[in-house]
Amino acid sequence: DGGITQSPKYLFRKEGQNVTLSCEQNLNHDAMYWYRQDPGQGLRLIYYSQIVNDFQKGDIAEGYSVSREKKESFPLTVTSAQKNPTAFYLCASSIYGGIHNEQFFGPGTRLTVL
Amino acid sequence: DQQVKQNSPSLSVQEGRISILNCDYTNSMFDYFLWYKKYPAEGPTFLISISSIKDKNEDGRFTVFLNKSAKHLSLHIVPSQPGDSAVYFCAASGTYKYIFGTGTRLKVLA
């Protein structure tokens, strides 16, 4: 089955620690995205990558970092510099970057900072 | 500044009736719009899209209407079913990224 997987589903972190969220897709999509969802808000773009070895900041990139060394993988690191990291994180992919492409989402990771 | 707005946080509809979810946008450069459906603790799933060159797009029970002059789009679900109960997000794009609304929680009552 083709799709996007995110792990873990729930993640707890102590304040001051970095944590990495996994995102893998086997859809052969070029573009991948990371969003954050907070209660009462829409999805906000953190980072996106239109092709391997290239990525761009989204609207709320501060305190986050990414890498795109492989087409199928786009891990997100939440660093200690992120002031309010507790949220639901969603990874998505599309067949190629740019507009007019549906994005397919993974199941999400809920991160809680203790 | 919220460029994509869903002003109704929740909506309740009787099974079998029509559900109408609304979305307003402010940026006239947006030219492609999508609706996503999301269940709790899951990722959104794509429902239907519309390009700005159209004013209507249908897919089964789902129809999206676009009124460019009013910068307004709506999603109609007919007939509504209990399994349609979820949060619905509209999204708009004019460049490399989508701007999502805050979502409307639809509850279909049996």
PDB file of C-alpha atoms in Angstrom, chain A residues 9-10 33 35 37 40-45 48 50 57-59 88 90 97-108 110, chain B residues 2 31-32 34 36 38-46 48-49 51-52 87 89 93-103:
ATOM      1  CA  LYS A   9       2.009   8.811  16.881  1.00  0.00           C
ATOM      2  CA  TYR A  10       2.539  10.337  20.330  1.00  0.00           C
ATOM      3  CA  TYR A  33       5.775  19.389   3.555  1.00  0.00           C
ATOM      4  CA  TYR A  35       2.607  21.533   8.958  1.00  0.00           C
ATOM      5  CA  GLN A  37      -1.889  22.333  13.807  1.00  0.00           C
ATOM      6  CA  GLY A  40      -8.722  26.496  16.684  1.00  0.00           C
ATOM      7  CA  GLN A  41      -6.178  27.185  13.986  1.00  0.00           C
ATOM      8  CA  GLY A  42      -5.617  26.019  10.467  1.00  0.00           C
ATOM      9  CA  LEU A  43      -2.592  24.106   9.323  1.00  0.00           C
ATOM     10  CA  ARG A  44       0.503  26.301   9.229  1.00  0.00           C
ATOM     11  CA  LEU A  45       3.460  25.505   6.988  1.00  0.00           C
ATOM     12  CA  TYR A  48       8.688  22.321   2.493  1.00  0.00           C
ATOM     13  CA  GLN A  50      10.203  20.415  -3.710  1.00  0.00           C
ATOM     14  CA  LYS A  57      11.245  27.766   5.096  1.00  0.00           C
ATOM     15  CA  GLY A  58       7.521  28.081   5.451  1.00  0.00           C
ATOM     16  CA  ASP A  59       5.613  30.565   7.554  1.00  0.00           C
ATOM     17  CA  PHE A  88      -0.063  18.184  16.304  1.00  0.00           C
ATOM     18  CA  LEU A  90       1.425  16.738   9.988  1.00  0.00           C
ATOM     19  CA  GLY A  97       5.993  20.909  -6.004  1.00  0.00           C
ATOM     20  CA  GLY A  98       4.123  23.962  -7.067  1.00  0.00           C
ATOM     21  CA  ILE A  99       0.464  24.709  -7.223  1.00  0.00           C
ATOM     22  CA  HIS A 100      -2.526  22.683  -8.324  1.00  0.00           C
ATOM     23  CA  ASN A 101      -1.351  19.490  -6.728  1.00  0.00           C
ATOM     24  CA  GLU A 102      -3.292  17.696  -4.060  1.00  0.00           C
ATOM     25  CA  GLN A 103      -1.278  17.088  -0.956  1.00  0.00           C
ATOM     26  CA  PHE A 104      -1.559  13.727   0.744  1.00  0.00           C
ATOM     27  CA  PHE A 105      -1.191  13.744   4.491  1.00  0.00           C
ATOM     28  CA  GLY A 106       0.232  11.324   6.999  1.00  0.00           C
ATOM     29  CA  PRO A 107      -1.583  10.403  10.230  1.00  0.00           C
ATOM     30  CA  GLY A 108       0.280  13.009  12.295  1.00  0.00           C
ATOM     31  CA  ARG A 110       1.188  14.687  18.610  1.00  0.00           C
TER      32      ARG A 110
ATOM     33  CA  GLN B   2      -6.114  35.238   8.112  1.00  0.00           C
ATOM     34  CA  ASP B  31      -6.551  30.404  -8.181  1.00  0.00           C
ATOM     35  CA  TYR B  32      -6.911  26.879  -6.849  1.00  0.00           C
ATOM     36  CA  LEU B  34      -9.339  22.410  -2.107  1.00  0.00           C
ATOM     37  CA  TYR B  36     -10.027  18.360   3.078  1.00  0.00           C
ATOM     38  CA  LYS B  38     -10.157  15.340   8.939  1.00  0.00           C
ATOM     39  CA  TYR B  39     -11.056  12.829  11.632  1.00  0.00           C
ATOM     40  CA  PRO B  40      -9.604  13.244  15.159  1.00  0.00           C
ATOM     41  CA  ALA B  41      -5.962  12.177  15.523  1.00  0.00           C
ATOM     42  CA  GLU B  42      -5.666  11.507  11.791  1.00  0.00           C
ATOM     43  CA  GLY B  43      -4.242  13.412   8.870  1.00  0.00           C
ATOM     44  CA  PRO B  44      -6.581  15.305   6.526  1.00  0.00           C
ATOM     45  CA  THR B  45      -7.802  13.496   3.435  1.00  0.00           C
ATOM     46  CA  PHE B  46      -8.418  15.243   0.146  1.00  0.00           C
ATOM     47  CA  ILE B  48     -12.470  17.852  -3.865  1.00  0.00           C
ATOM     48  CA  SER B  49     -10.794  20.771  -5.616  1.00  0.00           C
ATOM     49  CA  SER B  51      -9.748  25.820 -10.245  1.00  0.00           C
ATOM     50  CA  SER B  52     -10.592  29.490 -10.555  1.00  0.00           C
ATOM     51  CA  VAL B  87     -13.657  18.644  10.592  1.00  0.00           C
ATOM     52  CA  PHE B  89     -10.732  22.476   6.028  1.00  0.00           C
ATOM     53  CA  SER B  93      -3.277  28.390  -3.347  1.00  0.00           C
ATOM     54  CA  GLY B  94      -1.776  30.918  -5.695  1.00  0.00           C
ATOM     55  CA  THR B  95       1.874  30.100  -5.365  1.00  0.00           C
ATOM     56  CA  TYR B  96       3.901  27.207  -4.029  1.00  0.00           C
ATOM     57  CA  LYS B  97       1.899  26.667  -0.908  1.00  0.00           C
ATOM     58  CA  TYR B  98      -1.597  26.287   0.429  1.00  0.00           C
ATOM     59  CA  ILE B  99      -3.213  28.521   3.028  1.00  0.00           C
ATOM     60  CA  PHE B 100      -5.633  26.595   5.206  1.00  0.00           C
ATOM     61  CA  GLY B 101      -8.714  27.828   6.992  1.00  0.00           C
ATOM     62  CA  THR B 102      -9.346  27.065  10.647  1.00  0.00           C
ATOM     63  CA  GLY B 103     -11.853  24.317   9.925  1.00  0.00           C
TER      64      GLY B 103
END
